[in-house]
Coordinates of C-alpha atoms and ligand atoms in Angstrom, one line a residue:
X1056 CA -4.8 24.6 -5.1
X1057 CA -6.4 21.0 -5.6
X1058 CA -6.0 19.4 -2.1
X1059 CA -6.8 16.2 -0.6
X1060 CA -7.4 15.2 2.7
X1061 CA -6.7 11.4 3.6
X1062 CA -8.7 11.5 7.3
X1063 CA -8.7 8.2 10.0
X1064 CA -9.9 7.8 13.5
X1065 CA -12.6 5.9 14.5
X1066 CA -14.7 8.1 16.4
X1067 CA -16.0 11.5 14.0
X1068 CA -16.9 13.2 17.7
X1069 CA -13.3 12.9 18.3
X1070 CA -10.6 15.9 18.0
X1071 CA -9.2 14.5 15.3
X1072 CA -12.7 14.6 13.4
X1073 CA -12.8 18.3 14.8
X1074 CA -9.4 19.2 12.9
X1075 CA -10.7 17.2 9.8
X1076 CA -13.6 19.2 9.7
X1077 CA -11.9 22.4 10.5
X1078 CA -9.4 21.7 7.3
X1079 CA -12.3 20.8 4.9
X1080 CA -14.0 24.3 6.0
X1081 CA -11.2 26.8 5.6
X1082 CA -9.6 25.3 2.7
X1083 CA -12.7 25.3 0.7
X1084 CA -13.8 29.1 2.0
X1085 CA -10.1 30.2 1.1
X1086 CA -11.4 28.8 -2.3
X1087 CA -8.9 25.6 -3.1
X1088 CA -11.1 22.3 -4.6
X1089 CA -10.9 19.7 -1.8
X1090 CA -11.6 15.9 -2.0
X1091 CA -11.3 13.4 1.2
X1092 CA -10.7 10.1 1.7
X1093 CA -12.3 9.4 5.0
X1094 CA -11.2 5.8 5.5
X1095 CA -13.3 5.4 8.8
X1096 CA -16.4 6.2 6.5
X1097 CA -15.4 4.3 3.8
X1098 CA -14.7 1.2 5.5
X1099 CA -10.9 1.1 3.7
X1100 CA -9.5 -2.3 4.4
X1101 CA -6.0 -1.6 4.8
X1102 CA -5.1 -5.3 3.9
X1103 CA -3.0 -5.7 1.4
X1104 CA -3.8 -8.9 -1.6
X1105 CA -5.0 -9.8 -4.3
X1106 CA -7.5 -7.6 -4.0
X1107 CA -5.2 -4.4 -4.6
X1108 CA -5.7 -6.0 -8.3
X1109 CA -7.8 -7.1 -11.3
X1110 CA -5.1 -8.8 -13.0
X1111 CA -2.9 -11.4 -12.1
X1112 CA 0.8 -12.2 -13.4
X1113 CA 2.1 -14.4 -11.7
X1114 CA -1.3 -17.0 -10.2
X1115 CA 1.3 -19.4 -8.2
X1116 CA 2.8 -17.1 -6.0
X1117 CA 1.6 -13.6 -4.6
X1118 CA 4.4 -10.9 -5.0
X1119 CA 2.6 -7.4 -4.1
X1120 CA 5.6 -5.4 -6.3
X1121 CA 5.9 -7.8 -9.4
X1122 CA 1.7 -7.6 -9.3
X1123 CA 2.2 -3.9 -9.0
X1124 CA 4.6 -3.7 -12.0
X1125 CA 2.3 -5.8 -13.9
X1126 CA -1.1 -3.3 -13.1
X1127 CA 0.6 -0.2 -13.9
X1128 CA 1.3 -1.2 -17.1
X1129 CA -2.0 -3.2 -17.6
X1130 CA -4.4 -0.8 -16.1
X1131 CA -4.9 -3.3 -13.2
X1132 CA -5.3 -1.8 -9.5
X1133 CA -9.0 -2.3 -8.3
X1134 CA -11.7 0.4 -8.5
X1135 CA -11.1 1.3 -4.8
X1136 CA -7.3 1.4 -5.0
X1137 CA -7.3 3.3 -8.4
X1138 CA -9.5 5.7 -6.8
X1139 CA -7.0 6.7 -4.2
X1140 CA -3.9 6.7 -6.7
X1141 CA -6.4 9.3 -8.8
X1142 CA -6.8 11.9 -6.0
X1143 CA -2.8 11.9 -5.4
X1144 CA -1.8 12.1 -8.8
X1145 CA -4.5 15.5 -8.7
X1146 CA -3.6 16.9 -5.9
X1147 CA -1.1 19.6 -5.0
X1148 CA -1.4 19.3 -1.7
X1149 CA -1.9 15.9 0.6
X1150 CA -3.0 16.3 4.0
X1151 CA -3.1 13.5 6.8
X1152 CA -4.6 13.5 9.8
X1153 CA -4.5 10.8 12.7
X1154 CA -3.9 10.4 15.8
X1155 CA -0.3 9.2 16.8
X1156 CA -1.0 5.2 17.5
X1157 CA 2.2 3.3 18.7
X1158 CA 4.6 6.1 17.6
X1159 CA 3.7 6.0 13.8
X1160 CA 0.8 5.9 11.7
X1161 CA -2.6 3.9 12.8
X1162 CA -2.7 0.5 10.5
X1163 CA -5.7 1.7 8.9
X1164 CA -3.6 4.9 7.7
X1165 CA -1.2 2.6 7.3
X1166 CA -2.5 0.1 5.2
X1167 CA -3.7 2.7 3.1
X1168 CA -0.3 3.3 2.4
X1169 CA 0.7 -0.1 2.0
X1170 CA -2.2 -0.4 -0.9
X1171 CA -2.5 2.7 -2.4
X1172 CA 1.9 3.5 -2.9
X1173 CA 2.5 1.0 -6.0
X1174 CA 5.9 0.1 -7.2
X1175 CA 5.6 1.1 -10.7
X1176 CA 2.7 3.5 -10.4
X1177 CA 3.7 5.3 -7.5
X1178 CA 7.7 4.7 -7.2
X1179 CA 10.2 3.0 -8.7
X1180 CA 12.0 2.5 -12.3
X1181 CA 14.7 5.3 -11.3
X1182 CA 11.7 7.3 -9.7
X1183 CA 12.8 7.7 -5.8
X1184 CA 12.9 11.0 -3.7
X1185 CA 14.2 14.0 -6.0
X1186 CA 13.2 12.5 -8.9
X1187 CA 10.0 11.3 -7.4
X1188 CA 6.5 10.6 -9.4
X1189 CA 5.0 13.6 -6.9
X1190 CA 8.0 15.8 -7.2
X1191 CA 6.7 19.0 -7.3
X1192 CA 3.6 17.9 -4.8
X1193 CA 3.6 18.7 -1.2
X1194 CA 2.2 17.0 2.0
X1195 CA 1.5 18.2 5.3
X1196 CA 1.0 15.7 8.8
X1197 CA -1.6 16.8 11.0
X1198 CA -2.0 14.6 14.1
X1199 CA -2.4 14.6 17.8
X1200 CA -1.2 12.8 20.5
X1201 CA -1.9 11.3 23.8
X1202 CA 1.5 12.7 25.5
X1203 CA 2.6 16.3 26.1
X1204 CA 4.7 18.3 24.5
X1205 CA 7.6 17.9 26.5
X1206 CA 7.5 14.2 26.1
X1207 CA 8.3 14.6 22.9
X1208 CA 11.2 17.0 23.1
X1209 CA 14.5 16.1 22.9
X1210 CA 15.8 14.0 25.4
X1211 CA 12.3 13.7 26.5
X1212 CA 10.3 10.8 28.4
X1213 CA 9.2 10.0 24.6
X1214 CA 12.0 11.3 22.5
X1215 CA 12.4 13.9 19.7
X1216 CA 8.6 14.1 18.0
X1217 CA 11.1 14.7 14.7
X1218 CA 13.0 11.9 15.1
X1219 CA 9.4 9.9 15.4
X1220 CA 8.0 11.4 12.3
X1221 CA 11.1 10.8 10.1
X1222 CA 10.3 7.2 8.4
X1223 CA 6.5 8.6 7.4
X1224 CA 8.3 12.1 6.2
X1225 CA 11.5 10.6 4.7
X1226 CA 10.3 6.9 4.0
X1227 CA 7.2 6.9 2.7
X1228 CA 6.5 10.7 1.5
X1229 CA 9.7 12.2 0.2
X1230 CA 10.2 9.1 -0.8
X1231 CA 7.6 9.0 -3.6
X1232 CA 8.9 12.7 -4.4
X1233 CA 6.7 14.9 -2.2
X1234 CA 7.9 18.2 -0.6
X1235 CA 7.2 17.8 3.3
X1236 CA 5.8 20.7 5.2
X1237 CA 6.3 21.3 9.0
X1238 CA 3.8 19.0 10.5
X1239 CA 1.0 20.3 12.6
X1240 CA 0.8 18.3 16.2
X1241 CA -1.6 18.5 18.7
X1242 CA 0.2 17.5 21.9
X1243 CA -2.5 15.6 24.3
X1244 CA -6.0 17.1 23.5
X1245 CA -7.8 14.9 25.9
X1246 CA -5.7 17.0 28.6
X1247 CA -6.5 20.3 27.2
X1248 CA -9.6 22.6 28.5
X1249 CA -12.5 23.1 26.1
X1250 CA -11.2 26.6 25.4
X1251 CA -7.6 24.9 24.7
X1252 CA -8.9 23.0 22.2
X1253 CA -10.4 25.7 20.6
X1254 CA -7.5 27.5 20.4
X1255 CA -5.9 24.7 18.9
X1256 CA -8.2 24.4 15.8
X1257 CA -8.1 28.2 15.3
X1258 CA -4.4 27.7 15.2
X1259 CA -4.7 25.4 12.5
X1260 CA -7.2 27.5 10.6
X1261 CA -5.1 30.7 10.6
X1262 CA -2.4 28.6 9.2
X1263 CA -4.2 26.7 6.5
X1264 CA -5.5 30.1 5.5
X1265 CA -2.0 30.7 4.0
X1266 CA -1.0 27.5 3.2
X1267 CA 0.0 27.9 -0.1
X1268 CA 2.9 29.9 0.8
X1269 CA 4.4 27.4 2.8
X1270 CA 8.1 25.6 1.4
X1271 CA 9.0 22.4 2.3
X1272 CA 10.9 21.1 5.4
X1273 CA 14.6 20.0 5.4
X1274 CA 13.2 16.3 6.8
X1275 CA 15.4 15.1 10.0
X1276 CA 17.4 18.0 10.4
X1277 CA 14.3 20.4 12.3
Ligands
LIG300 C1 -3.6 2.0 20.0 C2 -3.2 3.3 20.5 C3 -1.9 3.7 20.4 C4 -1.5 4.9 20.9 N1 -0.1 5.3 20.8 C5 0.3 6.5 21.3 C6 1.7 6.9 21.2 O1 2.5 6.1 20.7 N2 2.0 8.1 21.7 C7 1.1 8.9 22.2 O2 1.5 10.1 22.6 N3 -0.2 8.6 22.3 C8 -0.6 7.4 21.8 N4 -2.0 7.1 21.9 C9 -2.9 8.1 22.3 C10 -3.6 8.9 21.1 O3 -2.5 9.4 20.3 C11 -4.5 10.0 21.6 O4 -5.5 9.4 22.3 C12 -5.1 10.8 20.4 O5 -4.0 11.3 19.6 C13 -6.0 11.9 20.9 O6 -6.7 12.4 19.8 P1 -8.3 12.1 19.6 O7 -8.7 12.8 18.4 O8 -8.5 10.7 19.8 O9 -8.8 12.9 20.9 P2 -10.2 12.7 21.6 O10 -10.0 12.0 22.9 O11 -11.2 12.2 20.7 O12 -10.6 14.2 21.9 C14 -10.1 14.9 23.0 C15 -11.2 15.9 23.5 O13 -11.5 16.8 22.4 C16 -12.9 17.0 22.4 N5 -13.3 17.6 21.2 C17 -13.8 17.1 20.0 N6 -14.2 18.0 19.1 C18 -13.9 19.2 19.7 C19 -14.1 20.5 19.3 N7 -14.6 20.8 18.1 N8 -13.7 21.5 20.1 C20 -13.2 21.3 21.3 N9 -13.0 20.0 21.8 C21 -13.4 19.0 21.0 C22 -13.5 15.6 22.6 O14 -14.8 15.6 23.0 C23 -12.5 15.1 23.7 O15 -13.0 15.5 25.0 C24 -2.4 5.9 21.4 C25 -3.7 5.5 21.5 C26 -4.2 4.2 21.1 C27 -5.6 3.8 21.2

């Protein structure tokens, strides 16, 4: 499989570097072709402008989706963002991993998103969840989190970890067409023993190893 691994937190030391590297490894041992986007590494700005483009259609007034519309059509993202959109349009496979910041994505993540999901490129014109540009694609979340697990349960101190997850499955990645596959959380690895952790990752390796075999989630009703 072509895979690509969209990686941010802003310490590499950190667990979430740990599972990065971890996924990188066994993917590319099991033999699929992996690229990254590291957006620590490569200083991503995940502000959203003018600089998302190298043409303009409208100078007077800045509207991200009518500017979108306009560089699909006339070959106008910027190097960086065109870069991104490149490795998603290869891929058939899309990893994330983050840590859990304010019960959704990290703005850096976030703004990645914001930048890199074009109307017209990416969604839109009749192109929206089973009829998606990336039908046929699918996507994986791989984060961690500072609570445990039972904060996240049901009826828990934070609530259903599903229930969290649903406008990053459902609004952004469905949404452009992908297939979503049961997400891979780390509950609180800063409260887990060294041998925990360990655990963890090997977890996550052993399931990568068969990752192709994996179908899609039914998104809000796990
Ligand atoms: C702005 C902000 C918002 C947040 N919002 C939330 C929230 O809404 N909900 C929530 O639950 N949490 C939240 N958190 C907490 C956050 O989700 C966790 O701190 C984070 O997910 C932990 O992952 P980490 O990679 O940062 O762990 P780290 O603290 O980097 O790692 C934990 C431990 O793993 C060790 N480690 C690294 N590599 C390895 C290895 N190879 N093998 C074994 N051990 C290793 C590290 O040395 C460290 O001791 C928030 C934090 C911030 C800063």
């Amino acid at each position: 499989m072509k895979i690509v691994i969209v990686y941010w937190h802003p310490e590499p030391q950190s667990f979430n570097g740990a599972m990065f590297r971890t996924a990188c490894r066994v993917l590319a041992n099991a033999g699929h072709e992996v690229r990254i986007s590291d957006l620590h590494e490569m200083h991503f700005d995940p502000v959203s402008s003018r600089n998302n483009f190298t043409t303009v259609k409208n100078p007077d007034f800045f509207k991200q989706q009518i500017e979108e519309m306009h560089a699909t059509v006339a070959g106008g993202f910027s190097k960086e963002i065109d870069a991104e959109m490149e490795k998603i349009e290869w891929c058939d496979l899309m990893i994330w991993q983050f840590p859990l910041w304010w019960f959704g994505l990290p703005a850096a993540l976030k703004g990645w998103v914001d930048r890199v999901f074009a109307m017209g490129r990416v969604y839109g014109l009749g192109h929206y969840y089973e009829t998606g540009v990336f039908r046929g694609k699918r996507a994986l979340l791989s984060l961690t989190t500072g609570g445990t697990e039972d904060a996240f349960r049901q009826g828990g101190f934070n609530g259903d970890i599903a229930g969290l997850l649903r406008p990053i499955e459902r609004g952004i990645l469905e949404f452009v067409g992908f297939g979503v596959l049961a997400p891979q959380v780390v509950y609180g690895p800063a409260r887990m023993t060294n041998d925990e952790r360990e655990q963890q990752l090997a977890a996550y390796a052993t399931r990568l190893q068969n990752i192709a075999q994996e179908s899609p989630i039914a998104v809000g009703t796990y």
